[in-house]
XYZ file of N, CA and C in Angstrom:
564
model
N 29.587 13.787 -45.735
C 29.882 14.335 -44.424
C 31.304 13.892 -44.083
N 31.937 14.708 -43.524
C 33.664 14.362 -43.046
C 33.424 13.696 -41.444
N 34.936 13.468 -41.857
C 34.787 13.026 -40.096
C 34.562 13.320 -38.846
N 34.984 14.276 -39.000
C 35.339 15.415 -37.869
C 33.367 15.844 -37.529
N 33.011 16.231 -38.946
C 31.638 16.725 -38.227
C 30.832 15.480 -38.338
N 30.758 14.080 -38.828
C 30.598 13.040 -38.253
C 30.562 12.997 -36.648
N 31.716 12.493 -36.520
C 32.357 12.717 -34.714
C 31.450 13.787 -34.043
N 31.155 14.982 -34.982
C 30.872 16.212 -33.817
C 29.666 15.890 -33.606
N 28.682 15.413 -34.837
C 27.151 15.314 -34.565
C 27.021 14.123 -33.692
N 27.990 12.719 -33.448
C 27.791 11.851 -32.906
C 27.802 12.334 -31.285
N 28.893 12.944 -31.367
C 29.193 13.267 -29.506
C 27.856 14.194 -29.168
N 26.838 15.227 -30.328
C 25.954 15.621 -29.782
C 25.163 15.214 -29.395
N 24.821 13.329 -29.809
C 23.973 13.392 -29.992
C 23.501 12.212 -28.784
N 24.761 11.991 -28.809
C 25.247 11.103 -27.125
C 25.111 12.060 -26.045
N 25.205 13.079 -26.210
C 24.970 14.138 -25.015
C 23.729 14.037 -24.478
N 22.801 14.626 -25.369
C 21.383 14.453 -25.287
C 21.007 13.101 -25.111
N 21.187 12.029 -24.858
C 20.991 10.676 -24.737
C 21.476 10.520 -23.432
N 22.668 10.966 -23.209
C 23.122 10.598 -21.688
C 22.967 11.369 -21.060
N 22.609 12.931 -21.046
C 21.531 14.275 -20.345
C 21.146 14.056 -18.844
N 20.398 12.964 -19.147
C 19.009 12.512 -18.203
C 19.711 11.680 -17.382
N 20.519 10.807 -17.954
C 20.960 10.034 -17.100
C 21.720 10.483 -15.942
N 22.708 11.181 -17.060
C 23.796 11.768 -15.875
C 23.143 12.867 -14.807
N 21.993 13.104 -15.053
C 21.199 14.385 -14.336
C 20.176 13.878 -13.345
N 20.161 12.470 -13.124
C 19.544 12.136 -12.421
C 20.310 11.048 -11.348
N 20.637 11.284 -10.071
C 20.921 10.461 -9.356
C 20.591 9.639 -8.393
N 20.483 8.613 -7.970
C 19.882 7.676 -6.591
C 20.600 8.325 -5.778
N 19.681 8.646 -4.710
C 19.346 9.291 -3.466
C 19.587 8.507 -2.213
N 18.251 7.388 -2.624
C 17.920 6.760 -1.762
C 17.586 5.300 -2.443
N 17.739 3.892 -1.815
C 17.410 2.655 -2.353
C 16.582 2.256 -1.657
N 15.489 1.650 -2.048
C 14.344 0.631 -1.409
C 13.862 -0.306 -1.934
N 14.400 -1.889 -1.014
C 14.493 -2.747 -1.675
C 14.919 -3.005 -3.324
N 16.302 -2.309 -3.499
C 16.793 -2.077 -4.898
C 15.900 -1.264 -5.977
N 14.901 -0.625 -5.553
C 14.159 0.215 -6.335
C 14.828 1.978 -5.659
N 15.283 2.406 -7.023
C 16.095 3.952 -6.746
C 15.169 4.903 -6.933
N 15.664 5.632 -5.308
C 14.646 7.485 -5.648
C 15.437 7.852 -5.790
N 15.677 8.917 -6.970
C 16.223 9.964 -7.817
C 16.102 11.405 -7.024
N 17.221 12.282 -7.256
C 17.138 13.555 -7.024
C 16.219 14.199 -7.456
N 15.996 13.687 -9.053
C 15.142 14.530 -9.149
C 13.106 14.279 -8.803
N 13.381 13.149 -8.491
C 11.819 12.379 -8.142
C 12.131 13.572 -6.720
N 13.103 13.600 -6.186
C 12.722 14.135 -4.525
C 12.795 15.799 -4.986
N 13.484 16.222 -6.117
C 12.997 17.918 -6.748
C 11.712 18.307 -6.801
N 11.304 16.733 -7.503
C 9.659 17.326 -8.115
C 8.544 17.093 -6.954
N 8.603 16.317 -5.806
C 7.676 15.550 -5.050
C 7.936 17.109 -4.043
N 9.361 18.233 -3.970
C 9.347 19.309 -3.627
C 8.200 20.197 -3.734
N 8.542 20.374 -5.222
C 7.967 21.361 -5.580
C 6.014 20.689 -5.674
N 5.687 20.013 -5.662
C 4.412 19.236 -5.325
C 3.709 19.902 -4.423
N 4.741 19.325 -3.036
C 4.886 19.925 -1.736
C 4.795 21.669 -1.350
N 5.353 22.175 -2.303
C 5.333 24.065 -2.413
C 3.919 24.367 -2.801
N 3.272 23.484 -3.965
C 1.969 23.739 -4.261
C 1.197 23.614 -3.559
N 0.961 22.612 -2.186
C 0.535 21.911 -1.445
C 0.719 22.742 -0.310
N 1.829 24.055 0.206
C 1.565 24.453 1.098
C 2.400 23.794 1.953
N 3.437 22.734 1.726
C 4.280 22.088 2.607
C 5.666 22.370 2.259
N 6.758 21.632 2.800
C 7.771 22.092 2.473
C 8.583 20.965 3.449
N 9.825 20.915 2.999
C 11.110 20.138 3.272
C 11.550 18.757 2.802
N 12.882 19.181 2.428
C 13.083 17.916 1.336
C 13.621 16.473 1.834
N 13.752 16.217 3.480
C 13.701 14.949 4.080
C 12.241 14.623 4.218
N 11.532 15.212 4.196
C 9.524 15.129 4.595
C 9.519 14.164 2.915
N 9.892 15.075 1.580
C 9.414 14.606 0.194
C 10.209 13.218 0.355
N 11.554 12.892 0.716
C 12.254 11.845 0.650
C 11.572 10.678 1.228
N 11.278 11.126 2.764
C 10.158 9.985 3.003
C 8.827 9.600 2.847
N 8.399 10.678 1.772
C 6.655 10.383 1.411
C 7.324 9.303 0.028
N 8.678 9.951 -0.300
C 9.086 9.258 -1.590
C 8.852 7.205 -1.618
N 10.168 7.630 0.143
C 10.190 6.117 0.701
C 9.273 5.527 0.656
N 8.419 5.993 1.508
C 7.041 5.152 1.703
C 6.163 4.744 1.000
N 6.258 5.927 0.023
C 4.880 5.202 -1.334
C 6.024 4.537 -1.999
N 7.682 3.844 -2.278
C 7.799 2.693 -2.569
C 7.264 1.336 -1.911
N 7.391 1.660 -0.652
C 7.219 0.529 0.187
C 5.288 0.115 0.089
N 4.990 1.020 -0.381
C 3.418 0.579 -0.346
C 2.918 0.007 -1.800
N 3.781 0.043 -2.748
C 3.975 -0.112 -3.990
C 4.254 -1.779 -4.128
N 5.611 -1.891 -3.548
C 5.925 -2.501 -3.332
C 5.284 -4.337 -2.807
N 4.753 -3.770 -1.566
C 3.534 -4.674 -1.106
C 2.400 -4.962 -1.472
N 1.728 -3.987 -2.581
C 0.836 -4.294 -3.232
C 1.476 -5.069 -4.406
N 2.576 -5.231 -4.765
C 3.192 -6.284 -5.631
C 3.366 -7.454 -5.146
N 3.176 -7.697 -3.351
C 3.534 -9.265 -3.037
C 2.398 -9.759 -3.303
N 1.349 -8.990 -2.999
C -0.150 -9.866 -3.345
C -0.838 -9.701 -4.062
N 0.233 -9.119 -5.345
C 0.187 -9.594 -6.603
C -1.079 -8.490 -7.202
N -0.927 -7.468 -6.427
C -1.500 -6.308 -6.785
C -1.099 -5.322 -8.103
N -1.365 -4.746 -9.278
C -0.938 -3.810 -10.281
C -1.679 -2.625 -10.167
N -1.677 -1.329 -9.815
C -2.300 -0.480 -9.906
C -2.789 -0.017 -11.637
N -4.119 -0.845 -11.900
C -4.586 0.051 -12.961
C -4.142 1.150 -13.621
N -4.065 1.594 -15.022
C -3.843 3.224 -15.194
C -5.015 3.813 -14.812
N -5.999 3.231 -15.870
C -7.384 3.546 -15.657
C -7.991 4.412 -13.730
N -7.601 3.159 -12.791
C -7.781 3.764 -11.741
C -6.659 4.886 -11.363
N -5.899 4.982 -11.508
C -4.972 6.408 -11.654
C -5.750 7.420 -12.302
N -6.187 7.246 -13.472
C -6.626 8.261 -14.497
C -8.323 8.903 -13.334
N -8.954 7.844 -12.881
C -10.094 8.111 -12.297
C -9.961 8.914 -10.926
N -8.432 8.654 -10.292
C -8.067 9.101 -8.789
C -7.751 10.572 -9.608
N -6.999 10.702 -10.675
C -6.434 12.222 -11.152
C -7.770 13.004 -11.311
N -9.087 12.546 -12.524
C -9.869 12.956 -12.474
C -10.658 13.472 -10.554
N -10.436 12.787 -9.831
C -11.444 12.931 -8.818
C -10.607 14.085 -7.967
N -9.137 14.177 -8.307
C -8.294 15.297 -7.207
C -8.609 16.386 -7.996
N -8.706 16.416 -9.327
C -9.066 17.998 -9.994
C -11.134 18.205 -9.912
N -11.555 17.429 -9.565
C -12.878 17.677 -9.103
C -12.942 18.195 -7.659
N -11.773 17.915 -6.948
C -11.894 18.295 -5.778
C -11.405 19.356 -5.664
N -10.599 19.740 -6.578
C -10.013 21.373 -6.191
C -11.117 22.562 -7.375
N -12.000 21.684 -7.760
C -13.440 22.475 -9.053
C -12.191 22.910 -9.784
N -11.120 22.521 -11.085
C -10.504 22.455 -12.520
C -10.949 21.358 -12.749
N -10.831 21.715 -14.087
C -10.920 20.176 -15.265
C -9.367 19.903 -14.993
N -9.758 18.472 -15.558
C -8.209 17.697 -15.611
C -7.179 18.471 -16.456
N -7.920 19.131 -17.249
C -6.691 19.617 -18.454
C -5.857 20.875 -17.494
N -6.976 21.302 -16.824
C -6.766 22.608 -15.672
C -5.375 22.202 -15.471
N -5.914 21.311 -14.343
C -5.012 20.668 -13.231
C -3.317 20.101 -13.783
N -3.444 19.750 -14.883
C -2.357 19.683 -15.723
C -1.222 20.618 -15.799
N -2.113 21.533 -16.267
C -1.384 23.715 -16.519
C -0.768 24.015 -15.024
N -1.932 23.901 -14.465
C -1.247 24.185 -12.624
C -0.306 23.599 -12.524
N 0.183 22.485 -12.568
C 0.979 21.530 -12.297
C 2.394 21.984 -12.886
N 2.043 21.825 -13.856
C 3.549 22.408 -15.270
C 3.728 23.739 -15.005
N 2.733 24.671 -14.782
C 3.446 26.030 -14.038
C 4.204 26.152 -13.188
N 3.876 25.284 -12.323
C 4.540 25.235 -10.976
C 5.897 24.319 -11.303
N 6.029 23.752 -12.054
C 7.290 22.926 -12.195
C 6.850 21.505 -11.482
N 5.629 20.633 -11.813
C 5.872 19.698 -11.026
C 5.111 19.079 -12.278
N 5.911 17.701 -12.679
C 5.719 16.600 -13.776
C 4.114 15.914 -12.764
N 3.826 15.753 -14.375
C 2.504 14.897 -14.049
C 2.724 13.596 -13.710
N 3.857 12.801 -13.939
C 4.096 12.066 -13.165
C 4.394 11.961 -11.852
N 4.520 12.752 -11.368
C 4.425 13.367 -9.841
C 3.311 12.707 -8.748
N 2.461 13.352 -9.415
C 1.243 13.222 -8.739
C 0.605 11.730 -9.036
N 0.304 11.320 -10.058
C 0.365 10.255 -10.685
C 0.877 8.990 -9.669
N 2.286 9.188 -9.436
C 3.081 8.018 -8.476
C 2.520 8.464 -7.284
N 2.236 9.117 -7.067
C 1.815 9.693 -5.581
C 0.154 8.451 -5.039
N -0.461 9.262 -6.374
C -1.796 8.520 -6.808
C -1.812 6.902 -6.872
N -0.741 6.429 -7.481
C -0.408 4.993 -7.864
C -0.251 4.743 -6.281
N 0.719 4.841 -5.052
C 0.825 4.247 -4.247
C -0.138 4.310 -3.233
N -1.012 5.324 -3.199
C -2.707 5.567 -2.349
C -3.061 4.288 -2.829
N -3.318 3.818 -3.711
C -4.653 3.091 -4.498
C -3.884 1.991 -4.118
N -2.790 1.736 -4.399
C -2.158 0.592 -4.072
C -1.855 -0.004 -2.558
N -2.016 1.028 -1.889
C -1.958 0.246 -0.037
C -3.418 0.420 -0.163
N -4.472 1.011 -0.673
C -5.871 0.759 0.200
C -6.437 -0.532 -0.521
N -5.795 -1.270 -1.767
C -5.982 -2.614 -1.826
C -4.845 -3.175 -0.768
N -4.273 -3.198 -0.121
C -3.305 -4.221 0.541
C -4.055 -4.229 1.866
N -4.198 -2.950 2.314
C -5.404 -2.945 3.407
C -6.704 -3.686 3.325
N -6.657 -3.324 2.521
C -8.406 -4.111 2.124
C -8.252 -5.532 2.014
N -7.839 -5.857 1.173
C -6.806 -7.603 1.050
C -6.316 -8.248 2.244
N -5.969 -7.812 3.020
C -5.129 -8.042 4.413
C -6.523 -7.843 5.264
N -6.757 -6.928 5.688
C -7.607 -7.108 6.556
C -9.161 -7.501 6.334
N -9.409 -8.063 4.968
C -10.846 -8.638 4.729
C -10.901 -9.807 5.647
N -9.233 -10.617 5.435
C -9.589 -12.168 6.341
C -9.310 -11.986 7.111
N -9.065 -11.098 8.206
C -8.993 -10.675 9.527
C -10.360 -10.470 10.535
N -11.476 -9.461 9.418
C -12.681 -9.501 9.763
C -13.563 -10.180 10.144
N -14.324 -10.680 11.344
C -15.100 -12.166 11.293
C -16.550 -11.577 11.872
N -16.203 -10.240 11.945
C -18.010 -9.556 12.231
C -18.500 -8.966 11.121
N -19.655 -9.081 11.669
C -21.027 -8.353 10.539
C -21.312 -6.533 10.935
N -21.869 -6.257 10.246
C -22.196 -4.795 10.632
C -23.302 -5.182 11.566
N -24.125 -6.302 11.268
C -25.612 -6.186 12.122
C -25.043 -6.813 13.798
N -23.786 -7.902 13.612
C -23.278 -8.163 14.781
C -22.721 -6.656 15.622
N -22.020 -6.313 15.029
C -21.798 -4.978 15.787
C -22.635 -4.319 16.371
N -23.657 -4.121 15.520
C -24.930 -3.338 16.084
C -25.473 -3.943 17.362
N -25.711 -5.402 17.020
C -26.290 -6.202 18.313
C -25.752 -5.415 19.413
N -24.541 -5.975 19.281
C -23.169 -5.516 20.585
C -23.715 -4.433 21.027
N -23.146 -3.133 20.418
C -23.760 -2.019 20.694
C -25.216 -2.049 21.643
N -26.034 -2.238 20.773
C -27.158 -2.013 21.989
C -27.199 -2.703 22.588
N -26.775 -3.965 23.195
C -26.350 -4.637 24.077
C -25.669 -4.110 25.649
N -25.172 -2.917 25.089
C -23.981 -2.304 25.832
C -24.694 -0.864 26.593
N -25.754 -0.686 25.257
C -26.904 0.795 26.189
C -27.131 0.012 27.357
N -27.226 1.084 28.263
C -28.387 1.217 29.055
C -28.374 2.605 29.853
N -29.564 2.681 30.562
C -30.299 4.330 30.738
C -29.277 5.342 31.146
N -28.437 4.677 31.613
C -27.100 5.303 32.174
C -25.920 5.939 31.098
N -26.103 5.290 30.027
C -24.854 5.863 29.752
C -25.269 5.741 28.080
N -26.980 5.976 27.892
C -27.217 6.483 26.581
C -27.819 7.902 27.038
N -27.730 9.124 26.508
C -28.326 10.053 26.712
C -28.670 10.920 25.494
N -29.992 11.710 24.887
C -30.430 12.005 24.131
C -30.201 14.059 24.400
N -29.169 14.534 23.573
C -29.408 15.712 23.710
C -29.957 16.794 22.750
N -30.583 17.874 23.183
C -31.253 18.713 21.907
C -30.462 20.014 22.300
N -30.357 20.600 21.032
C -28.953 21.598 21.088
C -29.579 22.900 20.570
N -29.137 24.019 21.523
C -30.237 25.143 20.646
C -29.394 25.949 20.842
N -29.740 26.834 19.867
C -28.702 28.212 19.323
C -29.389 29.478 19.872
N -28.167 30.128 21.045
C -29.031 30.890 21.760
C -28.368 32.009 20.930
N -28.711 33.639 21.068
C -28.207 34.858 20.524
C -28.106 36.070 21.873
N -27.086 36.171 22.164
C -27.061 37.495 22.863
C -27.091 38.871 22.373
N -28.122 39.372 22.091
C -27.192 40.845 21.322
C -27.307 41.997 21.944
N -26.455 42.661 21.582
C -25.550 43.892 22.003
C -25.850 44.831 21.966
N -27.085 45.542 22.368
C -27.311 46.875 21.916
C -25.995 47.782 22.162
N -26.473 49.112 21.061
C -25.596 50.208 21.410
C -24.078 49.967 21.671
N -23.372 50.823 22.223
C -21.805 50.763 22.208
C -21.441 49.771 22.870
N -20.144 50.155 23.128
C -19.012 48.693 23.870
C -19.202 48.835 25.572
N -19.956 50.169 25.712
C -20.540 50.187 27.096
C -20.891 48.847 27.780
N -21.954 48.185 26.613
C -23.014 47.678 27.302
C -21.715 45.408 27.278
N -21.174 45.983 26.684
C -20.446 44.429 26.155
C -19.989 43.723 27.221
N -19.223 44.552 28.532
C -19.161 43.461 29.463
C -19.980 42.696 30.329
N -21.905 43.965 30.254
C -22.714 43.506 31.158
C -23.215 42.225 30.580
N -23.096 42.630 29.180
C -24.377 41.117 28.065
C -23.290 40.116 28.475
N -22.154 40.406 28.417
C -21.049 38.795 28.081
C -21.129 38.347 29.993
N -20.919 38.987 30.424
C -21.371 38.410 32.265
C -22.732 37.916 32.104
N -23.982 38.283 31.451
C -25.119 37.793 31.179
C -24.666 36.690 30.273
N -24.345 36.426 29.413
C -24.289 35.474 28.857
C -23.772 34.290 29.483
N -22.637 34.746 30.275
C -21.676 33.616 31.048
C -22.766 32.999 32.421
N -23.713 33.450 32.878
C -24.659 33.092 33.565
C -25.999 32.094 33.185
N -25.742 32.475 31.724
C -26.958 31.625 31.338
C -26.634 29.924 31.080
N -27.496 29.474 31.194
C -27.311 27.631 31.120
C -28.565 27.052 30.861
């Protein structure tokens, strides 16, 4: 091989190596952890699938699931893959696709499975910080509560109601529609 196409395959091959890099820029910093343009492209287009839209809205769902990430790291929290893999499984049960489905949807639409994934990672990760945080906060029982509660009835201000499904109907034309709906508005 000569030099020249030496040199040429090298600079190609640095291209493709530095691609990504140069194609991706910090946006935004939190606590020295960088959101990328393109993390706030794809958390977009997420958002388009989702029926939502605007790219300061994706920036700060971006923000925030760092910051919840984040805090589940002071108390020494790691979000499982496994529980990722079980939260992915349970969002494509909820929309009735298989996971592989939910995959295709995803990549059609232009949105990386890592997308959803980080999305997934920072849910799981504040409802342990919640849970963690406010377990030693808790100092009642469910049966204490209950006590309380009925503690707190009385004849006054418990009341038992039975709810019944009445039917007005309409004979014949639109003649008769304002007399039934004035009948109806009378009844109690």
């Amino acid at each position: 091989m000569t030099l020249p196409r030496f040199v040429s395959a090298l600079v190609v091959c640095l291209a493709f190596l530095v691609a990504p890099v140069v194609a991706a820029t910090v946006k935004v910093s939190v606590n020295g952890q960088g959101i990328t343009d393109v993390q706030i492209a794809q958390r977009l287009a997420l958002f388009k699938l989702e029926g939502k839209s605007g790219s300061k809205a994706a920036q700060n769902e971006l923000i925030n699931e760092a910051l919840m990430v984040q805090e589940a790291a002071k108390i020494g929290y790691v979000v499982p893959e496994s529980e990722i893999d079980q939260a992915f499984l349970q969002v494509a049960r909820n929309i009735k696709v298989s996971a592989s489905n939910l995959e295709k949807i995803l990549a059609q639409q232009g949105v990386g499975l890592a997308t959803l994934r980080d999305r997934l990672r920072a849910n799981i990760a504040w409802n342990q910080v919640v849970a963690t945080t406010l377990s030693g906060r808790v100092t009642m029982s469910d049966a204490d509560l209950e006590k309380q509660a009925e503690a707190k009835l009385t004849a006054a201000n418990s009341y038992d109601y039975i709810l019944k499904e009445v039917l007005f109907i309409m004979p014949g034309g639109k003649g008769n529609a304002s007399k039934r709906t004035a009948e109806a508005a009378q009844y109690k």
